Tab-separated table of C-alpha atoms and ligand atoms in Angstrom:
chain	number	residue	atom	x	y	z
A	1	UNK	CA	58.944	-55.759	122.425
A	2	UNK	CA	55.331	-55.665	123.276
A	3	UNK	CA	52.296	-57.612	121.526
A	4	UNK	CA	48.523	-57.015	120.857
A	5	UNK	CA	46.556	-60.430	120.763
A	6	UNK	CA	47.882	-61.823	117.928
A	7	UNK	CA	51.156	-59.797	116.569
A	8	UNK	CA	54.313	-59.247	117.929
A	9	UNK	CA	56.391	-55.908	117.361
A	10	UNK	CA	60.101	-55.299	117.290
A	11	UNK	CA	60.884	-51.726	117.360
A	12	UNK	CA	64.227	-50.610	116.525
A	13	UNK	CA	65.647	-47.024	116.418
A	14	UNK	CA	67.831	-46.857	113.621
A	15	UNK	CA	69.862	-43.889	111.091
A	16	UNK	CA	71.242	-40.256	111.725
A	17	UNK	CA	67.344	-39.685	112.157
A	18	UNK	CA	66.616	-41.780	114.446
A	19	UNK	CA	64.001	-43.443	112.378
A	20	UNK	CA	61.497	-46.098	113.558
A	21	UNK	CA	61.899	-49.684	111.795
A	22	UNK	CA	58.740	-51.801	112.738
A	23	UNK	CA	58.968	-55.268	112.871
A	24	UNK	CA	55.552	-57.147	113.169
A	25	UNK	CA	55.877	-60.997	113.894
A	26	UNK	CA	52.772	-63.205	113.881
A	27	UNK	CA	53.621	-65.657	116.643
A	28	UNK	CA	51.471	-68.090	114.587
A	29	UNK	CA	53.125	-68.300	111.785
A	30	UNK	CA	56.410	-67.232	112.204
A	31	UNK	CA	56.187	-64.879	108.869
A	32	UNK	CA	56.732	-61.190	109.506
A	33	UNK	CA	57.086	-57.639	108.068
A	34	UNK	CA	58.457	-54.713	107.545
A	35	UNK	CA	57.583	-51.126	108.069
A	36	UNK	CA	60.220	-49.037	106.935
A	37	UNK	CA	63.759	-50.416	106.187
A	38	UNK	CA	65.083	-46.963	106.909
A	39	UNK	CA	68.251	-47.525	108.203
A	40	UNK	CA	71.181	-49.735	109.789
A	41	UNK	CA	70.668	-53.044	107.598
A	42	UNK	CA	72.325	-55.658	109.794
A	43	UNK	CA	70.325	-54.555	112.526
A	44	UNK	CA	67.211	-54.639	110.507
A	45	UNK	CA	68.584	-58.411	109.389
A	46	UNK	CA	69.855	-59.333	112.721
A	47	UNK	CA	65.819	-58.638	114.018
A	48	UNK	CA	64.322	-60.417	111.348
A	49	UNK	CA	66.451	-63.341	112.380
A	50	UNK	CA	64.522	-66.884	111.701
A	51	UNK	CA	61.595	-65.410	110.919
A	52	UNK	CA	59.638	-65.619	107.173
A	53	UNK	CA	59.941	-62.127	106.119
A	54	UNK	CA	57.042	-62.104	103.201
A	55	UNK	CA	57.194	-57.898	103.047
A	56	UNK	CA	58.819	-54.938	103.503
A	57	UNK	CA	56.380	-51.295	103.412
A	58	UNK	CA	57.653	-47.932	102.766
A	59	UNK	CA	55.392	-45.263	104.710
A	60	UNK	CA	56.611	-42.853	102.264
A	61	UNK	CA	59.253	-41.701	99.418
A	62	UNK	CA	62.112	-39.613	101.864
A	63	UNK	CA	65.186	-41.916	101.912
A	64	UNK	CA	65.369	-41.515	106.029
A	65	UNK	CA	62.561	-44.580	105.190
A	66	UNK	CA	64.252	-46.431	102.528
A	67	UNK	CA	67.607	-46.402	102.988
A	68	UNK	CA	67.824	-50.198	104.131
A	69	UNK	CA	65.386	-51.044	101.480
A	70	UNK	CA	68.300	-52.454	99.208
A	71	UNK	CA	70.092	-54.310	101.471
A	72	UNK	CA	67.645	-55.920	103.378
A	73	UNK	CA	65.779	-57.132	100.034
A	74	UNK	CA	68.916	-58.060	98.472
A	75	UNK	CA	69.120	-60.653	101.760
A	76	UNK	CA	65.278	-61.855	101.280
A	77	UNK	CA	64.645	-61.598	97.644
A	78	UNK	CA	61.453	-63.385	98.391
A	79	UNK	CA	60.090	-60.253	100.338
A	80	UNK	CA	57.272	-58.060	98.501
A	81	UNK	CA	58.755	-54.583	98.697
A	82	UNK	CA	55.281	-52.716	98.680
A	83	UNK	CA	54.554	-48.858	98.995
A	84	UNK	CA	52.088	-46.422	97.494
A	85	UNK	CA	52.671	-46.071	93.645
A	86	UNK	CA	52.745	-41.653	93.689
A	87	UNK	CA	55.935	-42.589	96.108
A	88	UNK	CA	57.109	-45.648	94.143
A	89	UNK	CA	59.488	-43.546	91.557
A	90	UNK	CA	62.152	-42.367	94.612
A	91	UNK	CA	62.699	-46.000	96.151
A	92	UNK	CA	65.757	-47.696	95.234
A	93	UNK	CA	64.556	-51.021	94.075
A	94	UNK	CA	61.010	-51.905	91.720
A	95	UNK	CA	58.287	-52.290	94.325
A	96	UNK	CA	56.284	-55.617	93.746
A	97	UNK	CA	52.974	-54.310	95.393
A	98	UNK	CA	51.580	-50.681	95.323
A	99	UNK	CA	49.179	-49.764	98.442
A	100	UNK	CA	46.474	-48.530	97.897
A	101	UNK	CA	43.384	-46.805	100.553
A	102	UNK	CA	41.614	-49.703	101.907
A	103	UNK	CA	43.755	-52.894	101.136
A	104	UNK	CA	43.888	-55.246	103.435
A	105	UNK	CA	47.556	-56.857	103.562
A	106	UNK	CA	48.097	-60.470	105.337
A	107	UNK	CA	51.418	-61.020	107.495
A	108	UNK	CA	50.697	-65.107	108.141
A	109	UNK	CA	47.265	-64.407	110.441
A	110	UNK	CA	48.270	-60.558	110.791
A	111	UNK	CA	45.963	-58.267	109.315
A	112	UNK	CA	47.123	-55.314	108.066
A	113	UNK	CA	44.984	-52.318	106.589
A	114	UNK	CA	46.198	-49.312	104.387
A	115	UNK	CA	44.997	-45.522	104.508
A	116	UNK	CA	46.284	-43.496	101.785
A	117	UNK	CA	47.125	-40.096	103.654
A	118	UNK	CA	48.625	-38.164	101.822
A	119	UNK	CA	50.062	-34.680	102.670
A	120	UNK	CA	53.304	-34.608	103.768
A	121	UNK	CA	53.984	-36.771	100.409
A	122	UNK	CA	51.622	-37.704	98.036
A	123	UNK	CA	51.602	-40.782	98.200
A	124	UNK	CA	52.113	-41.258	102.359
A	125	UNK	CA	50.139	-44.439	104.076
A	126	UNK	CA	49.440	-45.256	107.250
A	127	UNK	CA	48.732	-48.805	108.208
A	128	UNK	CA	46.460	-50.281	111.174
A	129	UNK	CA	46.755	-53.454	112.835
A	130	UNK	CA	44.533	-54.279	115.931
A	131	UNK	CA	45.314	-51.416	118.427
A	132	UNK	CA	48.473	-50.103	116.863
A	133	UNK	CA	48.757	-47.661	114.131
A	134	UNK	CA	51.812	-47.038	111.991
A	135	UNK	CA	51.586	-42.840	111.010
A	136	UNK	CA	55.151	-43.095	109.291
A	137	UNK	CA	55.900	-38.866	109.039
A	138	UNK	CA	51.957	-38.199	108.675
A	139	UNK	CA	51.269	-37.837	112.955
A	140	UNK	CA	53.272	-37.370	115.794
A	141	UNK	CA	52.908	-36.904	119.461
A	142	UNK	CA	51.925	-33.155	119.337
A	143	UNK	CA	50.637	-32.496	115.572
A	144	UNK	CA	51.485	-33.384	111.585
A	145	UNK	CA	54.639	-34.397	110.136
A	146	UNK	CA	56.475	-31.078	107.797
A	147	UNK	CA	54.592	-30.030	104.942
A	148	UNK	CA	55.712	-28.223	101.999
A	149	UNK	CA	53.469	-25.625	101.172
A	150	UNK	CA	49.971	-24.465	102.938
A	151	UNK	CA	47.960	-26.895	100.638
A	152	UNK	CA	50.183	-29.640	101.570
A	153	UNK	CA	49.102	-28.856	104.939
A	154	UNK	CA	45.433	-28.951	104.511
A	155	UNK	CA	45.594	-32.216	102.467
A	156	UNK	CA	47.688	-33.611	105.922
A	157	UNK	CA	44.973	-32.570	107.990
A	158	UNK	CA	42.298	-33.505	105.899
A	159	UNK	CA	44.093	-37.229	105.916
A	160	UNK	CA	44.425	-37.332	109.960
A	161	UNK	CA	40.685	-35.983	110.535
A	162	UNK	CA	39.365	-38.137	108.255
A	163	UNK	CA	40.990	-41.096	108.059
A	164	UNK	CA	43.102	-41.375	111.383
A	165	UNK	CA	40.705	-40.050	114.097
A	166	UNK	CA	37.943	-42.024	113.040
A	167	UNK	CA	39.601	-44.947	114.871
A	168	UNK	CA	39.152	-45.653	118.164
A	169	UNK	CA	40.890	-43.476	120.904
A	170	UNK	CA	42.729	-46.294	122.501
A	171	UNK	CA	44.684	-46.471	119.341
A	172	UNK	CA	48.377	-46.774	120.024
A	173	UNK	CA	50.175	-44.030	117.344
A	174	UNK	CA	53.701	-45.525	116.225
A	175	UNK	CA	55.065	-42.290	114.130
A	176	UNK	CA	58.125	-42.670	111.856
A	177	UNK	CA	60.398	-41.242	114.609
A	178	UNK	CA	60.369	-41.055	118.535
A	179	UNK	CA	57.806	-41.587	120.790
A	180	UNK	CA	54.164	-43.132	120.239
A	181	UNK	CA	51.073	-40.976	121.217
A	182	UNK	CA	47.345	-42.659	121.428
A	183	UNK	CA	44.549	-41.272	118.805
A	184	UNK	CA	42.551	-39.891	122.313
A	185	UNK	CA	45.698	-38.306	123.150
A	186	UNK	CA	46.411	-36.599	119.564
A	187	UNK	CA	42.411	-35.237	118.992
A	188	UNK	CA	42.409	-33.257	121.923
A	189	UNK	CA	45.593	-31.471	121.027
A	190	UNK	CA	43.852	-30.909	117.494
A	191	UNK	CA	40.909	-29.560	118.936
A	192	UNK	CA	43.172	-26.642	120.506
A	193	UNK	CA	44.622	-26.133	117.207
A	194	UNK	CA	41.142	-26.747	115.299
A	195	UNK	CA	39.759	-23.887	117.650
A	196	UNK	CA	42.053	-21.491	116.779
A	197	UNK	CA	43.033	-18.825	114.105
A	198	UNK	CA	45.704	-19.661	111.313
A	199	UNK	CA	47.715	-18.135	109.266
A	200	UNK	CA	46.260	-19.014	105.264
A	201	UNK	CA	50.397	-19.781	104.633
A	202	UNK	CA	50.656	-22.005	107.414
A	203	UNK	CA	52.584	-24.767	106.591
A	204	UNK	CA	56.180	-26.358	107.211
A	205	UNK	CA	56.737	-27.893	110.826
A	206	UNK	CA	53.169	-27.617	112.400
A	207	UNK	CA	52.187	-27.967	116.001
A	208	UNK	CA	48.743	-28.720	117.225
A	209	UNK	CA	49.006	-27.067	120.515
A	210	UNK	CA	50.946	-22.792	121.444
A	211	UNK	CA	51.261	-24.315	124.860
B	301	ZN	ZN1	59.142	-37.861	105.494
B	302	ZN	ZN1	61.012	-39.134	108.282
């Protein structure tokens, strides 16, 4: 568990994927949220404990992000089950509140802001709070989550450069699965990559850096 100011996170490693579930707490308030009920429902529910759980995001439409979503709404009905509305279609349950680029979401004193991103789905968002960042499958440690085809790719990149390294270095990147990364740490490995020659079909599981 680890905190920033004013929000406290939960991370738990859940699913055959070894997904990241986010839980964000304001300490304030007591009300928290959810970023990606991929997996493992009771331990989802066992973290959200006596806390006011007022939402629960989707980063994006592959089940290895939703596939909680059911029963941990079904056990706080009162949670807003909010995700972009090009990824809304695939989730399992109606979503209350569709994302969209520049929204600023409240958890109790919690700020939370949305960048649409899309690229490795159409309808992928990131979210920023304080120092962290929440990439869901759109950045890892190293380069871009999978894309489907080579304009998939360039939409992904044209999301990150964009949207994502226009915060500040220090930024602490919390990806959709394994480790985090910093935004510092993830431009210079770009720049090798942005430096260098490409196939036009490049696309599929993408690495910034041949080294
Ligand atoms: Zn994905
Ligand atoms: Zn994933």
């Amino acid at each position: 568990m680890e905190s920033n100011n004013s929000i406290r996170l939960i991370t738990l490693e859940v699913g055959p994927y070894s997904n990241n579930c986010y839980v964000l707490v304001d300490p304030f308030t007591n009300i928290s949220a959810i970023i990606d009920a991929a997996a493992d429902p009771d331990t989802i529910i066992e973290a959200i404990g006596n806390t006011s759980l007022s939402l629960i995001i989707t980063t994006h439409r592959h089940q290895d992000h939703w596939d909680a979503l059911e029963d941990v709404k079904t056990q706080f009905p009162e949670a807003l089950v909010a995700v972009h509305e090009k990824d809304a279609t695939e989730l399992p349950v109606k979503a209350d509140v569709f994302l969209e680029h520049g929204d600023t979401l409240q958890v109790g004193t919690v700020p939370l802001r949305i960048l649409h991103t899309p690229g490795h789905t159409e309808g992928s968002v990131c979210l920023v709070s304080g120092s962290f960042l929440f990439t869901g499958d759109t950045l890892f440690p190293g380069g871009p989550g999978r894309s489907d085809d080579p304009g998939s790719l360039r939409k992904e990149i044209g999301s990150i450069v964009t949207h994502l390294y226009k915060l500040d270095p220090a930024t602490k990147v919390l990806p959709g699965h394994g480790a985090p990364t910093t935004i510092g740490e993830s431009k210079l490995e770009y720049e090798e990559f942005a430096n260098s020659e490409h196939d036009v079909d490049l696309h599929g599981d993408v690495v910034w850096s041949k080294g």
